[in-house]
């Protein structure tokens, strides 16, 4: 027997899932609905299938091809010009149907016994047998009434409430004799329920209804689509699972890695090549497609996630549908009944309200709350540049094709024939992206000086010596091991200003990319002796004699994140003993938790070797954490204070540049030495620019960002900082522990609150308006100063995340505790009030 699979529908009630997919190809348990139907036919020995196609026909043809891989023989009939209706498209292939045949809808999930229905048809001598089922609410379906023998007496297509006369409905599965098609005109739109069956009833031809036992779900709308998945997982319908059952109720595909700390509550289905992160919770009913990544601490309660989706850390999904290739970024919330179309992006902290539908290729900005369907247009593109450079998920946001375009966009802002440097860390992902950037630069006529794998401090020293227009550096993000960071430098080696970033963004988003002729394509060269150049400049700024006589022993932990080749060689040249830990690059870049474990091990090694001090270097040679001689870590505000004290001891009356939120201990230390303090915005570019603005600056930066020594180069340099520490400890005849003990004790605390992007500006305005002008400093954020106590509170919006930070600083611990609590309550109350107002406005 042959079967006709009715696969022509566009599934308008399943939008936005069917914008680029015919309804029969919508996945249920990671298999298209049509594949479940083919498997049902095959179980009942029906292996010749003719699929009638109209909407996006190539999708099904490309998937099933000739049917060999699915154990059937597939042929296709395409309605080229106009839809012919359910019966008209079958009439169109009448020459292929010379014996009893079965027609089955392409948008239902069922496990009916088709053999029994066919036996019933033949036993009754029926010309047309409708497979029926009983449902609680028949309004959505064609209602049928039969006599005791099963002969159809009456039917009504989709009746109103007052017209309901039975709970027995038409399932869209029919067993037909070929002669019934003779009643239908050729090449006209005809429907089985509206045209053919009423005609058969009128003519008195034998037409029967077979009431089938078993499961049936018409996947005609989004709620039914979700319910079909849940029922299949709960074994309420017999379907063939795509993956083996590894434990009761848990089906998992090949090459899927699930972190041991993840919690899986059956029934759950997880596809092939997936990555499920630490402490993820998968509640019963969760369906995850192939090639899906779920970040750590995500909470998934019955979502249906299609192939290739990316679910960020701490994301919450609630009985929603996430279509193919969609991203839900960190801490996003997609609530019950919501649908996100293919290739869309839900930004960090964004929320999609219950029942909201997002059409394909849309972008929900970070922090936004979406309460209405997003159909037309596209939300604004995010800025390429964040707090520092261009950052994104490695090989997901930052891909080779993205990097080619970014390189071309940057190069298009420069004069043709200009030179730029390109450098990177030692990771293979950085190598791949840097090569793509180089290709983009060359395509717009820019020559590239390829510095290859080079620590950032070395690159910044080299740039001014090469007469280039600027430089690019690619590295693993120092705070997020799964992200890449691409930074742009000017000709002095300073991070480019915001104005230049905007030009690059404009070139990128407006596709304003220069195209060079063949003879104008840029060239690549490879400057030599980079480390020698850096070493020469390095030595000029040190008292090498003091270092040579120090006999220092330093333990350096590279935490698998930066090459260990440069610094030990330099220290060895100065007669110091450098012990290197974790310098291999075969390991993945460590997480913050892993770095803390390594820090503890570093302290033990420092004690065991009786070293002068230890240091953990990170961020491609820019940042560091110190370990004193007894293995106690010095970092953050304490590290900033310690470096300020030592530098100003060596250079009295010098100027120190720090970010606005740094502890007030810096001013106390500066007063001891007759020095000055300049506070800047809390971003690296502002620090670099301020350090270059005056010749009297002896130190810039902070324990969190790293330290700048402007006489060497304009950026952060952990390697030079280590050598300078050895020099200063030797000359000042001090140990780190003793200096630490002499530093002023200031209470400096910070708390962080969630704050949607749309409220940050209003919050800052509220704070300015609610305080006297003479108590405020507005360098960055809003700083409220109590001059009588030399104390302050700083409310600082985060530049990269939907957060706001509240810093409190005073010599009086009680003052800090009281004001931190007070401002936390003020800020929280304002945020909640504004959210309430905006939600009311939307409603």
PDB file of N, CA, C and O in Angstrom, residues 316-373:
ATOM      1  N   UNK A 316      17.302  31.586  32.649  1.00  0.00           N
ATOM      2  CA  UNK A 316      16.088  30.912  33.104  1.00  0.00           C
ATOM      3  C   UNK A 316      15.144  30.748  31.916  1.00  0.00           C
ATOM      4  O   UNK A 316      14.728  31.735  31.311  1.00  0.00           O
ATOM      5  N   UNK A 317      14.794  29.510  31.596  1.00  0.00           N
ATOM      6  CA  UNK A 317      13.839  29.214  30.531  1.00  0.00           C
ATOM      7  C   UNK A 317      12.666  28.466  31.135  1.00  0.00           C
ATOM      8  O   UNK A 317      12.856  27.492  31.863  1.00  0.00           O
ATOM      9  N   UNK A 318      11.426  28.904  30.822  1.00  0.00           N
ATOM     10  CA  UNK A 318      10.224  28.350  31.443  1.00  0.00           C
ATOM     11  C   UNK A 318       9.227  27.932  30.369  1.00  0.00           C
ATOM     12  O   UNK A 318       8.552  28.785  29.779  1.00  0.00           O
ATOM     13  N   UNK A 319       9.113  26.638  30.062  1.00  0.00           N
ATOM     14  CA  UNK A 319       8.089  26.112  29.165  1.00  0.00           C
ATOM     15  C   UNK A 319       7.968  26.960  27.899  1.00  0.00           C
ATOM     16  O   UNK A 319       6.869  27.301  27.464  1.00  0.00           O
ATOM     17  N   UNK A 320       9.086  27.313  27.320  1.00  0.00           N
ATOM     18  CA  UNK A 320       9.135  28.160  26.132  1.00  0.00           C
ATOM     19  C   UNK A 320       9.731  27.361  24.979  1.00  0.00           C
ATOM     20  O   UNK A 320      10.143  26.214  25.142  1.00  0.00           O
ATOM     21  N   UNK A 321       9.775  27.985  23.805  1.00  0.00           N
ATOM     22  CA  UNK A 321      10.401  27.369  22.634  1.00  0.00           C
ATOM     23  C   UNK A 321      11.517  28.288  22.151  1.00  0.00           C
ATOM     24  O   UNK A 321      11.284  29.472  21.877  1.00  0.00           O
ATOM     25  N   UNK A 322      12.716  27.747  22.049  1.00  0.00           N
ATOM     26  CA  UNK A 322      13.890  28.477  21.569  1.00  0.00           C
ATOM     27  C   UNK A 322      14.289  27.835  20.244  1.00  0.00           C
ATOM     28  O   UNK A 322      14.735  26.694  20.212  1.00  0.00           O
ATOM     29  N   UNK A 323      14.124  28.561  19.147  1.00  0.00           N
ATOM     30  CA  UNK A 323      14.307  27.975  17.822  1.00  0.00           C
ATOM     31  C   UNK A 323      15.784  27.916  17.418  1.00  0.00           C
ATOM     32  O   UNK A 323      16.674  28.384  18.138  1.00  0.00           O
ATOM     33  N   UNK A 324      16.006  27.372  16.242  1.00  0.00           N
ATOM     34  CA  UNK A 324      17.341  27.059  15.718  1.00  0.00           C
ATOM     35  C   UNK A 324      18.290  28.246  15.785  1.00  0.00           C
ATOM     36  O   UNK A 324      17.986  29.348  15.353  1.00  0.00           O
ATOM     37  N   UNK A 325      19.501  27.992  16.338  1.00  0.00           N
ATOM     38  CA  UNK A 325      20.571  28.972  16.304  1.00  0.00           C
ATOM     39  C   UNK A 325      20.355  30.208  17.152  1.00  0.00           C
ATOM     40  O   UNK A 325      21.103  31.177  17.035  1.00  0.00           O
ATOM     41  N   UNK A 326      19.372  30.176  18.012  1.00  0.00           N
ATOM     42  CA  UNK A 326      19.079  31.350  18.843  1.00  0.00           C
ATOM     43  C   UNK A 326      19.988  31.384  20.062  1.00  0.00           C
ATOM     44  O   UNK A 326      20.408  30.345  20.575  1.00  0.00           O
ATOM     45  N   UNK A 327      20.285  32.600  20.522  1.00  0.00           N
ATOM     46  CA  UNK A 327      21.103  32.787  21.723  1.00  0.00           C
ATOM     47  C   UNK A 327      20.280  33.448  22.814  1.00  0.00           C
ATOM     48  O   UNK A 327      19.597  34.446  22.571  1.00  0.00           O
ATOM     49  N   UNK A 328      20.359  32.895  24.000  1.00  0.00           N
ATOM     50  CA  UNK A 328      19.821  33.556  25.186  1.00  0.00           C
ATOM     51  C   UNK A 328      21.016  33.818  26.088  1.00  0.00           C
ATOM     52  O   UNK A 328      21.606  32.885  26.641  1.00  0.00           O
ATOM     53  N   UNK A 329      21.412  35.072  26.212  1.00  0.00           N
ATOM     54  CA  UNK A 329      22.639  35.405  26.913  1.00  0.00           C
ATOM     55  C   UNK A 329      22.465  35.330  28.431  1.00  0.00           C
ATOM     56  O   UNK A 329      21.375  35.106  28.946  1.00  0.00           O
ATOM     57  N   UNK A 330      23.549  35.581  29.108  1.00  0.00           N
ATOM     58  CA  UNK A 330      23.633  35.389  30.554  1.00  0.00           C
ATOM     59  C   UNK A 330      22.479  36.086  31.296  1.00  0.00           C
ATOM     60  O   UNK A 330      22.166  37.237  31.058  1.00  0.00           O
ATOM     61  N   UNK A 331      21.848  35.333  32.186  1.00  0.00           N
ATOM     62  CA  UNK A 331      20.772  35.798  33.076  1.00  0.00           C
ATOM     63  C   UNK A 331      19.518  36.257  32.325  1.00  0.00           C
ATOM     64  O   UNK A 331      18.694  36.986  32.874  1.00  0.00           O
ATOM     65  N   UNK A 332      19.380  35.862  31.082  1.00  0.00           N
ATOM     66  CA  UNK A 332      18.131  36.154  30.365  1.00  0.00           C
ATOM     67  C   UNK A 332      17.009  35.286  30.923  1.00  0.00           C
ATOM     68  O   UNK A 332      17.247  34.196  31.457  1.00  0.00           O
ATOM     69  N   UNK A 333      15.774  35.772  30.820  1.00  0.00           N
ATOM     70  CA  UNK A 333      14.585  35.042  31.254  1.00  0.00           C
ATOM     71  C   UNK A 333      13.617  34.946  30.065  1.00  0.00           C
ATOM     72  O   UNK A 333      13.208  35.967  29.512  1.00  0.00           O
ATOM     73  N   UNK A 334      13.251  33.734  29.686  1.00  0.00           N
ATOM     74  CA  UNK A 334      12.218  33.519  28.677  1.00  0.00           C
ATOM     75  C   UNK A 334      11.124  32.701  29.359  1.00  0.00           C
ATOM     76  O   UNK A 334      11.365  31.563  29.780  1.00  0.00           O
ATOM     77  N   UNK A 335       9.934  33.283  29.470  1.00  0.00           N
ATOM     78  CA  UNK A 335       8.918  32.744  30.369  1.00  0.00           C
ATOM     79  C   UNK A 335       7.884  31.892  29.632  1.00  0.00           C
ATOM     80  O   UNK A 335       7.942  31.717  28.417  1.00  0.00           O
ATOM     81  N   UNK A 336       6.898  31.385  30.379  1.00  0.00           N
ATOM     82  CA  UNK A 336       5.968  30.365  29.905  1.00  0.00           C
ATOM     83  C   UNK A 336       5.273  30.757  28.606  1.00  0.00           C
ATOM     84  O   UNK A 336       4.712  31.841  28.493  1.00  0.00           O
ATOM     85  N   UNK A 337       5.312  29.840  27.640  1.00  0.00           N
ATOM     86  CA  UNK A 337       4.585  30.037  26.407  1.00  0.00           C
ATOM     87  C   UNK A 337       5.253  30.966  25.411  1.00  0.00           C
ATOM     88  O   UNK A 337       4.748  31.141  24.296  1.00  0.00           O
ATOM     89  N   UNK A 338       6.362  31.577  25.766  1.00  0.00           N
ATOM     90  CA  UNK A 338       7.057  32.466  24.832  1.00  0.00           C
ATOM     91  C   UNK A 338       7.749  31.642  23.751  1.00  0.00           C
ATOM     92  O   UNK A 338       8.132  30.492  23.967  1.00  0.00           O
ATOM     93  N   UNK A 339       7.911  32.249  22.584  1.00  0.00           N
ATOM     94  CA  UNK A 339       8.580  31.602  21.458  1.00  0.00           C
ATOM     95  C   UNK A 339       9.595  32.577  20.883  1.00  0.00           C
ATOM     96  O   UNK A 339       9.264  33.735  20.606  1.00  0.00           O
ATOM     97  N   UNK A 340      10.820  32.113  20.697  1.00  0.00           N
ATOM     98  CA  UNK A 340      11.871  32.942  20.107  1.00  0.00           C
ATOM     99  C   UNK A 340      12.284  32.301  18.788  1.00  0.00           C
ATOM    100  O   UNK A 340      12.761  31.162  18.762  1.00  0.00           O
ATOM    101  N   UNK A 341      12.078  33.031  17.687  1.00  0.00           N
ATOM    102  CA  UNK A 341      12.344  32.507  16.360  1.00  0.00           C
ATOM    103  C   UNK A 341      13.812  32.277  16.078  1.00  0.00           C
ATOM    104  O   UNK A 341      14.698  32.733  16.815  1.00  0.00           O
ATOM    105  N   UNK A 342      14.077  31.596  14.988  1.00  0.00           N
ATOM    106  CA  UNK A 342      15.437  31.173  14.649  1.00  0.00           C
ATOM    107  C   UNK A 342      16.382  32.358  14.515  1.00  0.00           C
ATOM    108  O   UNK A 342      16.010  33.444  14.074  1.00  0.00           O
ATOM    109  N   UNK A 343      17.631  32.129  14.938  1.00  0.00           N
ATOM    110  CA  UNK A 343      18.747  33.064  14.755  1.00  0.00           C
ATOM    111  C   UNK A 343      18.522  34.403  15.459  1.00  0.00           C
ATOM    112  O   UNK A 343      19.074  35.423  15.062  1.00  0.00           O
ATOM    113  N   UNK A 344      17.725  34.397  16.496  1.00  0.00           N
ATOM    114  CA  UNK A 344      17.515  35.611  17.289  1.00  0.00           C
ATOM    115  C   UNK A 344      18.484  35.640  18.458  1.00  0.00           C
ATOM    116  O   UNK A 344      19.123  34.636  18.788  1.00  0.00           O
ATOM    117  N   UNK A 345      18.578  36.808  19.096  1.00  0.00           N
ATOM    118  CA  UNK A 345      19.447  36.963  20.263  1.00  0.00           C
ATOM    119  C   UNK A 345      18.660  37.633  21.381  1.00  0.00           C
ATOM    120  O   UNK A 345      18.038  38.671  21.161  1.00  0.00           O
ATOM    121  N   UNK A 346      18.692  37.026  22.540  1.00  0.00           N
ATOM    122  CA  UNK A 346      18.085  37.604  23.737  1.00  0.00           C
ATOM    123  C   UNK A 346      19.243  38.064  24.618  1.00  0.00           C
ATOM    124  O   UNK A 346      20.018  37.255  25.114  1.00  0.00           O
ATOM    125  N   UNK A 347      19.386  39.369  24.806  1.00  0.00           N
ATOM    126  CA  UNK A 347      20.545  39.924  25.488  1.00  0.00           C
ATOM    127  C   UNK A 347      20.595  39.604  26.971  1.00  0.00           C
ATOM    128  O   UNK A 347      19.634  39.093  27.562  1.00  0.00           O
ATOM    129  N   UNK A 348      21.738  39.918  27.580  1.00  0.00           N
ATOM    130  CA  UNK A 348      21.924  39.674  29.015  1.00  0.00           C
ATOM    131  C   UNK A 348      20.862  40.407  29.821  1.00  0.00           C
ATOM    132  O   UNK A 348      20.529  41.566  29.544  1.00  0.00           O
ATOM    133  N   UNK A 349      20.312  39.699  30.813  1.00  0.00           N
ATOM    134  CA  UNK A 349      19.322  40.268  31.746  1.00  0.00           C
ATOM    135  C   UNK A 349      18.005  40.625  31.063  1.00  0.00           C
ATOM    136  O   UNK A 349      17.118  41.196  31.686  1.00  0.00           O
ATOM    137  N   UNK A 350      17.856  40.328  29.778  1.00  0.00           N
ATOM    138  CA  UNK A 350      16.588  40.630  29.106  1.00  0.00           C
ATOM    139  C   UNK A 350      15.531  39.631  29.549  1.00  0.00           C
ATOM    140  O   UNK A 350      15.841  38.512  29.978  1.00  0.00           O
ATOM    141  N   UNK A 351      14.273  40.045  29.444  1.00  0.00           N
ATOM    142  CA  UNK A 351      13.165  39.165  29.813  1.00  0.00           C
ATOM    143  C   UNK A 351      12.105  39.189  28.723  1.00  0.00           C
ATOM    144  O   UNK A 351      11.690  40.256  28.268  1.00  0.00           O
ATOM    145  N   UNK A 352      11.669  38.001  28.318  1.00  0.00           N
ATOM    146  CA  UNK A 352      10.554  37.868  27.383  1.00  0.00           C
ATOM    147  C   UNK A 352       9.365  37.346  28.176  1.00  0.00           C
ATOM    148  O   UNK A 352       9.425  36.264  28.769  1.00  0.00           O
ATOM    149  N   UNK A 353       8.309  38.122  28.202  1.00  0.00           N
ATOM    150  CA  UNK A 353       7.160  37.832  29.056  1.00  0.00           C
ATOM    151  C   UNK A 353       6.377  36.628  28.537  1.00  0.00           C
ATOM    152  O   UNK A 353       6.513  36.232  27.372  1.00  0.00           O
ATOM    153  N   UNK A 354       5.516  36.048  29.386  1.00  0.00           N
ATOM    154  CA  UNK A 354       4.751  34.859  28.979  1.00  0.00           C
ATOM    155  C   UNK A 354       3.939  35.094  27.710  1.00  0.00           C
ATOM    156  O   UNK A 354       3.306  36.136  27.539  1.00  0.00           O
ATOM    157  N   UNK A 355       3.973  34.115  26.805  1.00  0.00           N
ATOM    158  CA  UNK A 355       3.165  34.138  25.600  1.00  0.00           C
ATOM    159  C   UNK A 355       3.657  35.031  24.487  1.00  0.00           C
ATOM    160  O   UNK A 355       3.059  35.065  23.412  1.00  0.00           O
ATOM    161  N   UNK A 356       4.755  35.754  24.682  1.00  0.00           N
ATOM    162  CA  UNK A 356       5.255  36.675  23.660  1.00  0.00           C
ATOM    163  C   UNK A 356       5.976  35.894  22.561  1.00  0.00           C
ATOM    164  O   UNK A 356       6.711  34.952  22.834  1.00  0.00           O
ATOM    165  N   UNK A 357       5.756  36.318  21.316  1.00  0.00           N
ATOM    166  CA  UNK A 357       6.395  35.659  20.182  1.00  0.00           C
ATOM    167  C   UNK A 357       7.405  36.607  19.539  1.00  0.00           C
ATOM    168  O   UNK A 357       7.081  37.761  19.257  1.00  0.00           O
ATOM    169  N   UNK A 358       8.593  36.079  19.291  1.00  0.00           N
ATOM    170  CA  UNK A 358       9.655  36.852  18.649  1.00  0.00           C
ATOM    171  C   UNK A 358       9.947  36.194  17.305  1.00  0.00           C
ATOM    172  O   UNK A 358      10.307  35.019  17.258  1.00  0.00           O
ATOM    173  N   UNK A 359       9.788  36.942  16.215  1.00  0.00           N
ATOM    174  CA  UNK A 359      10.018  36.405  14.874  1.00  0.00           C
ATOM    175  C   UNK A 359      11.521  36.191  14.644  1.00  0.00           C
ATOM    176  O   UNK A 359      12.354  36.717  15.396  1.00  0.00           O
ATOM    177  N   UNK A 360      11.900  35.415  13.639  1.00  0.00           N
ATOM    178  CA  UNK A 360      13.325  35.087  13.437  1.00  0.00           C
ATOM    179  C   UNK A 360      14.210  36.310  13.230  1.00  0.00           C
ATOM    180  O   UNK A 360      13.771  37.362  12.766  1.00  0.00           O
ATOM    181  N   UNK A 361      15.481  36.117  13.595  1.00  0.00           N
ATOM    182  CA  UNK A 361      16.555  37.099  13.343  1.00  0.00           C
ATOM    183  C   UNK A 361      16.295  38.435  14.007  1.00  0.00           C
ATOM    184  O   UNK A 361      16.629  39.487  13.476  1.00  0.00           O
ATOM    185  N   UNK A 362      15.725  38.409  15.199  1.00  0.00           N
ATOM    186  CA  UNK A 362      15.505  39.628  15.961  1.00  0.00           C
ATOM    187  C   UNK A 362      16.511  39.681  17.110  1.00  0.00           C
ATOM    188  O   UNK A 362      17.075  38.675  17.527  1.00  0.00           O
ATOM    189  N   UNK A 363      16.710  40.879  17.645  1.00  0.00           N
ATOM    190  CA  UNK A 363      17.648  41.064  18.752  1.00  0.00           C
ATOM    191  C   UNK A 363      16.940  41.802  19.885  1.00  0.00           C
ATOM    192  O   UNK A 363      16.424  42.896  19.702  1.00  0.00           O
ATOM    193  N   UNK A 364      16.931  41.164  21.058  1.00  0.00           N
ATOM    194  CA  UNK A 364      16.383  41.796  22.255  1.00  0.00           C
ATOM    195  C   UNK A 364      17.569  42.352  23.033  1.00  0.00           C
ATOM    196  O   UNK A 364      18.452  41.601  23.457  1.00  0.00           O
ATOM    197  N   UNK A 365      17.610  43.647  23.235  1.00  0.00           N
ATOM    198  CA  UNK A 365      18.772  44.263  23.851  1.00  0.00           C
ATOM    199  C   UNK A 365      18.912  43.865  25.316  1.00  0.00           C
ATOM    200  O   UNK A 365      17.936  43.517  25.986  1.00  0.00           O
ATOM    201  N   UNK A 366      20.131  43.941  25.811  1.00  0.00           N
ATOM    202  CA  UNK A 366      20.412  43.615  27.206  1.00  0.00           C
ATOM    203  C   UNK A 366      19.540  44.450  28.136  1.00  0.00           C
ATOM    204  O   UNK A 366      19.390  45.656  27.951  1.00  0.00           O
ATOM    205  N   UNK A 367      18.956  43.782  29.125  1.00  0.00           N
ATOM    206  CA  UNK A 367      18.179  44.479  30.135  1.00  0.00           C
ATOM    207  C   UNK A 367      16.762  44.822  29.734  1.00  0.00           C
ATOM    208  O   UNK A 367      15.985  45.314  30.550  1.00  0.00           O
ATOM    209  N   UNK A 368      16.378  44.567  28.480  1.00  0.00           N
ATOM    210  CA  UNK A 368      15.036  44.938  28.024  1.00  0.00           C
ATOM    211  C   UNK A 368      14.004  43.940  28.530  1.00  0.00           C
ATOM    212  O   UNK A 368      14.296  42.762  28.759  1.00  0.00           O
ATOM    213  N   UNK A 369      12.760  44.408  28.718  1.00  0.00           N
ATOM    214  CA  UNK A 369      11.625  43.545  29.021  1.00  0.00           C
ATOM    215  C   UNK A 369      10.660  43.628  27.851  1.00  0.00           C
ATOM    216  O   UNK A 369      10.161  44.706  27.520  1.00  0.00           O
ATOM    217  N   UNK A 370      10.417  42.494  27.194  1.00  0.00           N
ATOM    218  CA  UNK A 370       9.555  42.464  26.015  1.00  0.00           C
ATOM    219  C   UNK A 370       8.189  41.925  26.402  1.00  0.00           C
ATOM    220  O   UNK A 370       8.062  40.768  26.821  1.00  0.00           O
ATOM    221  N   UNK A 371       7.155  42.773  26.255  1.00  0.00           N
ATOM    222  CA  UNK A 371       5.802  42.396  26.635  1.00  0.00           C
ATOM    223  C   UNK A 371       4.874  42.217  25.439  1.00  0.00           C
ATOM    224  O   UNK A 371       3.720  41.836  25.610  1.00  0.00           O
ATOM    225  N   UNK A 372       5.335  42.543  24.235  1.00  0.00           N
ATOM    226  CA  UNK A 372       4.511  42.417  23.038  1.00  0.00           C
ATOM    227  C   UNK A 372       5.290  41.640  21.983  1.00  0.00           C
ATOM    228  O   UNK A 372       6.513  41.579  22.023  1.00  0.00           O
ATOM    229  N   UNK A 373       4.556  41.062  21.039  1.00  0.00           N
ATOM    230  CA  UNK A 373       5.214  40.308  19.967  1.00  0.00           C
ATOM    231  C   UNK A 373       6.144  41.208  19.172  1.00  0.00           C
ATOM    232  O   UNK A 373       5.816  42.368  18.887  1.00  0.00           O
TER     233      UNK A 373
END
